[in-house]
Amino acid sequence: MRILYFAWLRAKIGMSEEEVALPAGVATTGDLITWLASRGPNYADALANRAVVKVAVNQDYVGLDHPLAAGDEVALFPPVTGG
Amino acid sequence: MRILYFAWLRAKIGMSEEEVALPAGVATTGDLITWLASRGPNYADALANRAVVKVAVNQDYVGLDHPLAAGDEVALFPPVTGG
Amino acid sequence: MAIRVQAEDFDVGAELAALTAGNTAIGGVASFVGLVRDIAPGSQTGGDAVGAMTLEHYPGMTERQLAAIEAEARARWPLDAVLIIHRHGRLLPGDRIVLAACASAHRAAAFEACWFLMDWLKTKAPFWKQEETAEGSRWVAAKDEDDAAAARWSTRTP
Amino acid sequence: MAIRVQAEDFDVGAELAALTAGNTAIGGVASFVGLVRDIAPGSQTGGDAVGAMTLEHYPGMTERQLAAIEAEARARWPLDAVLIIHRHGRLLPGDRIVLAACASAHRAAAFEACWFLMDWLKTKAPFWKQEETAEGSRWVAAKDEDDAAAARWSTRTP
């Protein structure tokens, strides 16, 4: 599974993308964020306020109960500010 | 007093402007239109439906009770269709 | 104040760039370009092909009314710049007729003010369209929907 | 469909002319051009001068979301043509960021659809602004007013 980070989430985590094997027990996007937040202080800091973390799976917005599959492209980012 | 006609009012009356001396008894724009309509079949035809005749005095829209002065520029025209 | 009534065409890109040049407090510019259509939508027979259109206007009063409409827009919304260009004379289908543009720090103000300019201009600026069709020339009739569009700004408090 | 995400600037006049070329059923084009402001309006400290801005985006998802927004606009209003161009990369105050344009036979449809494009784009298209000020770089915070502006289109039946 490919995970992408954007804007200050990318800056806090310290990378723009990574490839991870879907861990046992991670079934949804919410599970994934909980698991990521346990991986270190940079992740914990970036994901501390879930209310401002937007999630996309395969380039569509999803909620925290969205089921995950091994080949998914998951993106985590703050609320958008373009236009 | 200068009177200007535009669009189909101009076409029906057959002129784009004329100079008239303010006749006795003509005090308002409504009086003027009544007087003009009596001047011939071209005027009568052009002014038959007062609801579609707009009036401006000195380049501002006015109603039919607007008082007239000798030096006024009066314009009569149909509802506008620009833009 | 930027009001122009002219026979010549205008360059939309150049006009919009000039409108905002040197003012970096402007967040956006809403604009509307009106074009000559090849079908007479308001005609009683409906759908006649329009070969050309002639726009008559009342020189002097036209500029005066457009300036009044601009002043009203500036009074209602926080605008950094306003532009209205309206052509007169003979135009062909696809030709530009009018450009209205409003620049503001705020996008809602720019959109509302520009829409307002067009709605008021349509019912207050002394222009008259005469269309040329295969059946001859005819004056375009004013549309009730334009009166309704203008009227909604009378009661609206932005 | 006309969606473009690019680093390069765009020519508004040429883009709008191309949008309507060859279609003389179009009565008008409403458009919005967003510009880089030199003051950070949403900053917590307020009013800091912005020297430059960098727009980050999510290649692929950006185009996908903009296309979805365009499709929604076309489903809601009778539009002859739609264009969205959004830049990314480093921009300076006064630079153009975005162009949204809607062409229609009807001016109300063009205005509403263009405003809708901008409101949805502001809250759904994956772009993020980072401002450079004298105090350093900072990410622009999303604005509640943008959420409110987008939300009003959820319940509106045009």
Coordinates of C-alpha atoms in Angstrom, one line a residue:
Chain A
M1 CA 0.0 0.0 0.0
R2 CA 1.3 3.4 -1.0
I3 CA 0.7 6.3 1.4
L4 CA 1.1 9.9 0.4
Y5 CA 1.4 13.0 2.6
F6 CA 0.8 16.6 1.7
A7 CA 1.4 20.1 3.0
W8 CA 2.1 20.3 6.8
L9 CA 1.4 16.6 7.2
R10 CA 4.3 15.9 4.8
A11 CA 6.5 18.4 6.6
K12 CA 5.8 17.0 10.0
I13 CA 6.1 13.4 9.1
G14 CA 9.2 14.2 7.1
M15 CA 8.4 12.4 3.8
S16 CA 6.1 12.8 0.9
E17 CA 5.3 9.1 0.4
E18 CA 6.1 5.6 1.6
E19 CA 5.2 2.0 0.8
V20 CA 3.8 0.0 3.6
A21 CA 2.5 -3.6 3.9
L22 CA -1.0 -3.5 5.3
P23 CA -0.5 -4.6 9.0
A24 CA -2.7 -7.2 10.6
G25 CA -5.7 -5.6 12.3
V26 CA -5.8 -2.6 10.0
A27 CA -9.1 -2.9 8.1
T28 CA -10.1 0.8 7.6
T29 CA -8.7 4.2 7.0
G30 CA -9.3 5.0 10.7
D31 CA -7.3 1.9 11.7
L32 CA -4.5 3.0 9.4
I33 CA -4.3 6.4 11.0
T34 CA -4.2 4.9 14.5
W35 CA -1.5 2.5 13.4
L36 CA 0.5 5.3 11.7
A37 CA 0.3 7.5 14.8
S38 CA 2.0 4.8 16.8
R39 CA 5.0 4.6 14.6
G40 CA 6.9 7.6 16.1
P41 CA 6.7 11.1 17.5
N42 CA 6.7 12.7 14.0
Y43 CA 3.6 10.6 13.0
A44 CA 2.0 11.2 16.4
D45 CA 2.4 14.9 16.1
A46 CA 1.2 15.1 12.5
L47 CA -1.9 13.0 13.2
A48 CA -2.7 14.4 16.7
N49 CA -5.8 16.3 15.6
R50 CA -7.8 13.9 13.4
A51 CA -10.4 16.6 12.8
V52 CA -8.0 18.3 10.4
V53 CA -6.7 15.2 8.6
K54 CA -8.4 14.5 5.3
V55 CA -8.2 11.1 3.8
A56 CA -8.4 10.0 0.1
V57 CA -8.2 6.5 -1.1
N58 CA -7.4 6.0 -4.8
Q59 CA -7.8 9.8 -5.2
D60 CA -11.4 10.0 -3.8
Y61 CA -12.3 11.5 -0.5
V62 CA -13.3 8.9 2.1
G63 CA -14.3 8.7 5.7
L64 CA -12.5 7.0 8.6
D65 CA -14.5 3.8 8.2
H66 CA -13.5 3.2 4.6
P67 CA -12.2 -0.4 4.0
L68 CA -8.6 -0.8 2.8
A69 CA -7.2 -3.2 0.2
A70 CA -3.5 -4.0 -0.3
G71 CA -3.1 -2.1 -3.6
D72 CA -4.7 1.1 -2.4
E73 CA -3.2 4.6 -2.8
V74 CA -4.0 6.3 0.4
A75 CA -3.4 10.1 0.9
L76 CA -3.4 12.1 4.1
F77 CA -3.5 15.9 4.0
P78 CA -4.9 19.0 5.8
P79 CA -8.0 20.8 4.6
V80 CA -7.3 22.3 1.2
T81 CA -6.5 26.0 0.6
G82 CA -6.3 26.4 -3.2
G83 CA -8.3 28.7 -5.5
Chain B
M1 CA -37.4 72.0 -25.5
R2 CA -35.5 69.3 -27.2
I3 CA -37.3 65.9 -27.6
L4 CA -35.4 62.8 -28.6
Y5 CA -36.8 59.5 -29.8
F6 CA -35.1 56.1 -29.8
A7 CA -35.5 52.6 -31.3
W8 CA -39.0 51.8 -32.6
L9 CA -40.4 55.1 -31.2
R10 CA -37.9 56.9 -33.5
A11 CA -38.8 54.7 -36.4
K12 CA -42.6 55.1 -35.9
I13 CA -42.5 58.9 -35.4
G14 CA -40.0 59.2 -38.3
M15 CA -37.4 61.4 -36.7
S16 CA -34.7 61.1 -34.0
E17 CA -35.2 64.5 -32.5
E18 CA -37.1 67.8 -32.7
E19 CA -37.2 71.2 -31.0
V20 CA -40.6 72.2 -29.7
A21 CA -41.8 75.2 -27.8
L22 CA -43.5 74.0 -24.6
P23 CA -47.2 74.4 -25.4
A24 CA -49.6 76.1 -23.1
G25 CA -51.2 73.6 -20.7
V26 CA -48.3 71.2 -20.9
A27 CA -46.9 71.1 -17.3
T28 CA -45.7 67.5 -16.9
T29 CA -44.2 64.6 -19.0
G30 CA -47.6 63.0 -19.0
D31 CA -49.1 66.2 -20.5
L32 CA -46.3 66.3 -23.1
I33 CA -47.0 62.7 -24.3
T34 CA -50.7 63.4 -24.5
W35 CA -50.0 66.5 -26.6
L36 CA -47.5 64.7 -28.8
A37 CA -50.0 61.9 -29.5
S38 CA -52.4 64.5 -30.8
R39 CA -49.9 65.8 -33.4
G40 CA -50.5 63.1 -36.1
P41 CA -51.1 59.4 -36.8
N42 CA -47.3 58.7 -36.6
Y43 CA -47.2 60.1 -33.0
A44 CA -50.5 58.5 -32.1
D45 CA -49.2 55.1 -33.2
A46 CA -45.8 55.4 -31.5
L47 CA -47.4 56.5 -28.2
A48 CA -50.5 54.3 -28.3
N49 CA -49.3 52.0 -25.5
R50 CA -48.0 54.3 -22.7
A51 CA -47.0 51.3 -20.6
V52 CA -44.1 50.7 -23.0
V53 CA -42.9 54.3 -23.3
K54 CA -40.0 55.2 -21.0
V55 CA -39.3 58.9 -20.3
A56 CA -36.1 60.6 -19.4
V57 CA -35.7 64.3 -18.6
N58 CA -32.1 65.6 -18.7
Q59 CA -30.9 62.0 -19.0
D60 CA -32.5 60.7 -15.9
Y61 CA -35.6 58.4 -15.8
V62 CA -38.7 60.2 -14.6
G63 CA -42.4 59.3 -14.2
L64 CA -45.4 60.8 -16.1
D65 CA -45.9 63.5 -13.4
H66 CA -42.5 65.0 -13.8
P67 CA -42.7 68.8 -14.2
L68 CA -41.2 70.3 -17.4
A69 CA -39.1 73.4 -17.9
A70 CA -38.4 75.2 -21.2
G71 CA -34.8 74.1 -21.5
D72 CA -35.3 70.4 -20.7
E73 CA -34.0 67.6 -22.9
V74 CA -36.8 65.0 -23.0
A75 CA -36.3 61.5 -24.3
L76 CA -39.0 58.9 -25.2
F77 CA -38.0 55.4 -25.8
P78 CA -39.1 51.7 -25.4
P79 CA -37.8 49.5 -22.6
V80 CA -34.1 49.0 -23.0
T81 CA -32.6 45.8 -24.4
G82 CA -28.8 46.1 -24.1
G83 CA -26.3 44.0 -22.4
Chain C
M1 CA -14.6 55.0 -12.5
A2 CA -14.2 53.1 -15.7
I3 CA -17.2 53.3 -18.1
R4 CA -16.7 53.0 -21.8
V5 CA -19.3 53.1 -24.6
Q6 CA -17.7 52.4 -27.9
A7 CA -18.1 50.9 -31.4
E8 CA -14.8 49.1 -31.2
D9 CA -14.2 45.6 -29.9
F10 CA -12.2 45.2 -26.6
D11 CA -9.4 42.8 -25.4
V12 CA -10.8 41.1 -22.3
G13 CA -7.4 39.8 -21.1
A14 CA -5.8 43.3 -21.4
E15 CA -8.7 45.0 -19.8
L16 CA -8.8 42.6 -16.8
A17 CA -5.0 42.9 -16.4
A18 CA -5.2 46.7 -16.4
L19 CA -8.0 46.6 -13.9
T20 CA -5.9 44.9 -11.2
A21 CA -2.4 46.2 -12.2
G22 CA -0.5 47.6 -9.2
N23 CA -3.1 46.6 -6.6
T24 CA -1.9 43.4 -4.9
A25 CA -4.7 43.6 -2.3
I26 CA -7.1 42.3 -4.9
G27 CA -8.0 38.6 -4.4
G28 CA -10.0 38.1 -7.5
V29 CA -11.9 39.5 -10.5
A30 CA -15.3 38.3 -11.5
S31 CA -16.3 39.2 -15.0
F32 CA -19.0 38.7 -17.6
V33 CA -18.7 38.9 -21.3
G34 CA -22.0 39.2 -23.3
L35 CA -22.0 37.9 -26.9
V36 CA -24.3 38.2 -29.9
R37 CA -26.3 35.0 -30.2
D38 CA -27.4 33.7 -33.6
I39 CA -30.9 32.8 -32.4
A40 CA -33.5 35.3 -31.2
P41 CA -34.6 33.7 -27.9
G42 CA -37.2 36.3 -27.1
S43 CA -38.8 36.4 -30.5
Q44 CA -42.5 35.7 -30.7
T45 CA -42.0 33.3 -33.6
G46 CA -39.0 31.8 -31.8
G47 CA -35.7 30.5 -32.9
D48 CA -35.3 32.7 -36.0
A49 CA -31.7 32.9 -37.2
V50 CA -30.1 36.3 -36.6
G51 CA -27.6 37.4 -39.2
A52 CA -26.6 40.6 -37.5
M53 CA -27.6 43.0 -34.8
T54 CA -27.5 46.8 -34.4
L55 CA -27.2 48.4 -31.0
E56 CA -28.6 51.9 -30.8
H57 CA -28.0 54.0 -27.7
Y58 CA -28.6 57.4 -26.2
P59 CA -25.2 59.1 -26.1
G60 CA -24.7 61.0 -22.8
M61 CA -27.5 59.3 -20.9
T62 CA -25.9 55.9 -21.5
E63 CA -22.7 56.9 -19.8
R64 CA -24.6 58.7 -17.1
Q65 CA -26.7 55.6 -16.3
L66 CA -23.7 53.2 -16.4
A67 CA -21.8 55.5 -14.0
A68 CA -24.8 55.5 -11.7
I69 CA -24.9 51.7 -11.8
E70 CA -21.2 51.5 -11.1
A71 CA -21.6 53.9 -8.1
E72 CA -24.4 51.8 -6.7
A73 CA -22.2 48.7 -6.9
R74 CA -19.4 50.4 -5.2
A75 CA -21.8 51.6 -2.4
R76 CA -23.1 48.0 -1.9
W77 CA -19.9 46.0 -2.1
P78 CA -16.2 46.5 -1.1
L79 CA -14.7 46.8 -4.6
D80 CA -11.2 47.7 -5.6
A81 CA -12.0 48.3 -9.2
V82 CA -15.0 48.2 -11.6
L83 CA -15.1 48.2 -15.4
I84 CA -18.0 48.4 -17.8
I85 CA -17.5 48.4 -21.5
H86 CA -20.5 48.4 -23.8
R87 CA -20.4 48.4 -27.6
H88 CA -22.9 50.0 -30.0
G89 CA -23.3 49.8 -33.7
R90 CA -23.7 46.7 -36.0
L91 CA -22.4 43.4 -34.6
L92 CA -22.4 39.8 -35.9
P93 CA -23.1 36.5 -34.0
G94 CA -20.3 35.7 -31.7
D95 CA -19.2 39.3 -31.4
R96 CA -18.6 40.7 -27.9
I97 CA -21.3 43.2 -26.8
V98 CA -20.4 44.0 -23.2
L99 CA -17.8 43.4 -20.5
A100 CA -18.5 43.9 -16.8
A101 CA -15.8 43.2 -14.2
C102 CA -15.5 43.7 -10.5
A103 CA -12.2 43.3 -8.5
S104 CA -12.3 42.8 -4.8
A105 CA -10.4 41.2 -1.9
H106 CA -13.4 38.9 -1.5
R107 CA -14.7 36.6 -4.1
A108 CA -18.4 36.8 -3.0
A109 CA -18.3 40.6 -3.3
A110 CA -16.8 40.3 -6.8
F111 CA -19.4 37.8 -8.0
E112 CA -22.4 39.5 -6.5
A113 CA -21.4 43.0 -7.7
C114 CA -20.6 41.8 -11.3
W115 CA -24.0 40.0 -11.5
F116 CA -25.7 43.1 -10.2
L117 CA -24.0 45.3 -12.8
M118 CA -25.3 43.0 -15.6
D119 CA -28.8 42.8 -14.2
W120 CA -29.1 46.5 -13.7
L121 CA -27.4 47.4 -17.0
K122 CA -29.9 45.1 -18.8
T123 CA -32.9 47.1 -17.6
K124 CA -31.5 50.6 -17.0
A125 CA -28.8 51.4 -19.6
P126 CA -30.4 53.0 -22.7
F127 CA -29.4 50.5 -25.4
W128 CA -31.8 49.0 -27.9
K129 CA -31.1 45.9 -30.1
Q130 CA -32.4 45.6 -33.6
E131 CA -32.0 42.1 -35.2
E132 CA -31.6 41.3 -38.8
T133 CA -33.3 38.0 -39.8
A134 CA -34.4 36.5 -43.1
E135 CA -37.8 38.0 -42.5
G136 CA -36.3 41.5 -42.1
S137 CA -35.3 43.7 -39.2
R138 CA -37.1 43.8 -35.9
W139 CA -36.6 45.4 -32.5
V140 CA -35.8 43.0 -29.7
A141 CA -38.5 43.0 -27.0
A142 CA -37.6 43.5 -23.4
K143 CA -37.8 40.4 -21.3
D144 CA -39.9 40.0 -18.1
E145 CA -37.1 37.8 -16.8
D146 CA -34.6 40.7 -17.1
D147 CA -37.0 42.9 -15.0
A148 CA -37.3 40.1 -12.4
A149 CA -33.5 39.7 -12.3
A150 CA -33.0 43.4 -11.7
A151 CA -35.8 43.6 -9.2
R152 CA -34.2 41.0 -6.9
W153 CA -31.4 43.4 -6.1
S154 CA -33.8 46.0 -4.8
T155 CA -34.6 44.1 -1.7
R156 CA -31.4 42.3 -1.3
T157 CA -29.0 43.3 1.5
P158 CA -25.6 42.0 0.7
Chain D
M1 CA -14.2 19.0 -20.5
A2 CA -11.4 21.5 -20.0
I3 CA -9.4 21.1 -16.8
R4 CA -5.8 22.2 -16.7
V5 CA -3.3 22.1 -13.8
Q6 CA -0.1 23.8 -14.7
A7 CA 2.8 25.9 -13.4
E8 CA 2.6 28.3 -16.3
D9 CA 0.6 31.5 -16.4
F10 CA -2.4 31.7 -18.7
D11 CA -3.9 34.3 -21.1
V12 CA -7.4 35.1 -19.9
G13 CA -8.5 36.8 -23.1
A14 CA -7.2 34.0 -25.3
E15 CA -8.8 31.3 -23.0
L16 CA -12.2 32.9 -23.0
A17 CA -12.2 33.5 -26.7
A18 CA -11.2 29.9 -27.4
L19 CA -14.0 28.7 -25.0
T20 CA -16.7 30.3 -27.1
A21 CA -15.2 30.1 -30.6
G22 CA -17.5 28.6 -33.2
N23 CA -20.6 28.4 -30.9
T24 CA -22.9 31.4 -31.5
A25 CA -25.6 30.0 -29.3
I26 CA -23.6 31.2 -26.3
G27 CA -25.0 34.4 -24.8
G28 CA -22.3 35.1 -22.3
V29 CA -19.3 33.9 -20.3
A30 CA -19.0 34.4 -16.6
S31 CA -15.5 34.0 -15.3
F32 CA -13.4 34.4 -12.2
V33 CA -9.7 35.1 -11.9
G34 CA -8.0 34.5 -8.5
L35 CA -4.9 36.5 -7.7
V36 CA -2.1 36.2 -5.1
R37 CA -2.7 38.8 -2.4
D38 CA 0.2 40.5 -0.7
I39 CA -1.5 40.3 2.7
A40 CA -2.4 37.1 4.5
P41 CA -6.1 37.7 5.4
G42 CA -6.6 34.4 7.3
S43 CA -3.4 34.5 9.3
Q44 CA -3.8 34.4 13.1
T45 CA -1.4 37.3 13.5
G46 CA -3.3 39.1 10.7
G47 CA -2.1 41.4 8.0
D48 CA 1.5 40.1 7.6
A49 CA 3.0 41.0 4.2
V50 CA 3.3 38.0 1.9
G51 CA 6.4 38.0 -0.3
A52 CA 5.5 34.9 -2.2
M53 CA 3.4 31.8 -2.1
T54 CA 3.9 28.2 -3.1
L55 CA 1.0 26.1 -4.2
E56 CA 1.4 22.3 -3.6
H57 CA -1.0 19.9 -5.1
Y58 CA -1.7 16.2 -5.4
P59 CA -1.1 15.3 -9.1
G60 CA -3.8 13.0 -10.4
M61 CA -6.3 13.6 -7.6
T62 CA -6.4 17.3 -8.4
E63 CA -7.4 16.7 -12.0
R64 CA -9.9 14.1 -10.9
Q65 CA -11.5 16.4 -8.4
L66 CA -11.6 19.3 -10.7
A67 CA -13.2 17.1 -13.4
A68 CA -15.8 16.0 -10.8
I69 CA -16.6 19.6 -9.9
E70 CA -17.0 20.5 -13.6
A71 CA -19.3 17.5 -14.2
E72 CA -21.4 18.6 -11.2
A73 CA -21.7 22.1 -12.6
R74 CA -22.7 20.7 -16.0
A75 CA -25.4 18.5 -14.4
R76 CA -26.9 21.5 -12.5
W77 CA -26.8 24.2 -15.1
P78 CA -27.3 24.4 -18.9
L79 CA -23.6 25.1 -19.9
D80 CA -22.1 25.3 -23.4
A81 CA -18.5 25.3 -22.2
V82 CA -16.6 25.1 -18.9
L83 CA -12.9 25.9 -18.2
I84 CA -10.9 25.5 -15.1
I85 CA -7.2 26.3 -15.0
H86 CA -5.3 26.2 -11.7
R87 CA -1.6 26.9 -11.3
H88 CA 0.9 25.3 -8.9
G89 CA 4.4 26.2 -7.8
R90 CA 5.8 29.4 -6.5
L91 CA 3.8 32.6 -7.3
L92 CA 4.2 36.3 -6.4
P93 CA 1.6 38.9 -5.3
G94 CA -0.5 39.9 -8.2
D95 CA 0.1 36.6 -10.1
R96 CA -2.9 34.8 -11.4
I97 CA -3.7 31.5 -9.5
V98 CA -6.9 30.2 -11.0
L99 CA -9.3 30.8 -13.9
A100 CA -12.9 29.4 -13.8
A101 CA -15.2 30.2 -16.7
C102 CA -18.7 29.1 -17.7
A103 CA -20.4 29.8 -21.0
S104 CA -24.2 29.6 -21.4
A105 CA -27.1 30.9 -23.4
H106 CA -28.3 32.3 -20.1
R107 CA -26.5 34.8 -17.9
A108 CA -27.9 33.5 -14.6
A109 CA -26.7 30.0 -15.4
A110 CA -23.2 31.2 -16.3
F111 CA -22.9 33.3 -13.1
E112 CA -24.2 30.7 -10.7
A113 CA -22.2 27.9 -12.2
C114 CA -18.9 29.9 -12.2
W115 CA -19.5 30.9 -8.6
F116 CA -20.2 27.3 -7.7
L117 CA -17.0 26.1 -9.4
M118 CA -15.0 28.5 -7.3
D119 CA -16.7 27.6 -4.0
W120 CA -16.4 23.9 -4.5
L121 CA -12.8 24.2 -5.9
K122 CA -11.8 26.1 -2.8
T123 CA -12.9 23.2 -0.5
K124 CA -12.4 20.1 -2.6
A125 CA -9.5 20.5 -5.0
P126 CA -6.3 19.2 -3.3
F127 CA -4.1 22.4 -3.3
W128 CA -2.3 23.8 -0.3
K129 CA -0.8 27.3 0.0
Q130 CA 2.4 28.0 1.8
E131 CA 3.1 31.7 2.3
E132 CA 6.5 33.3 2.7
T133 CA 6.5 36.3 5.1
A134 CA 9.3 38.1 7.0
E135 CA 8.6 35.7 9.9
G136 CA 9.2 32.7 7.7
S137 CA 7.0 30.2 5.8
R138 CA 3.7 29.1 7.0
W139 CA 0.8 27.0 5.7
V140 CA -2.4 28.9 5.0
A141 CA -5.2 27.7 7.3
A142 CA -8.5 26.7 5.7
K143 CA -11.3 29.3 6.3
D144 CA -14.7 28.5 7.8
E145 CA -16.2 31.0 5.4
D146 CA -15.0 28.8 2.5
D147 CA -16.8 25.8 4.0
A148 CA -19.9 27.9 4.4
A149 CA -19.7 29.1 0.8
A150 CA -19.4 25.6 -0.5
A151 CA -22.1 24.2 1.8
R152 CA -24.8 26.6 0.5
W153 CA -24.6 24.8 -2.9
S154 CA -25.5 21.5 -1.2
T155 CA -29.1 22.4 -0.5
R156 CA -29.6 24.9 -3.4
T157 CA -31.8 23.8 -6.3
P158 CA -31.0 26.1 -9.2

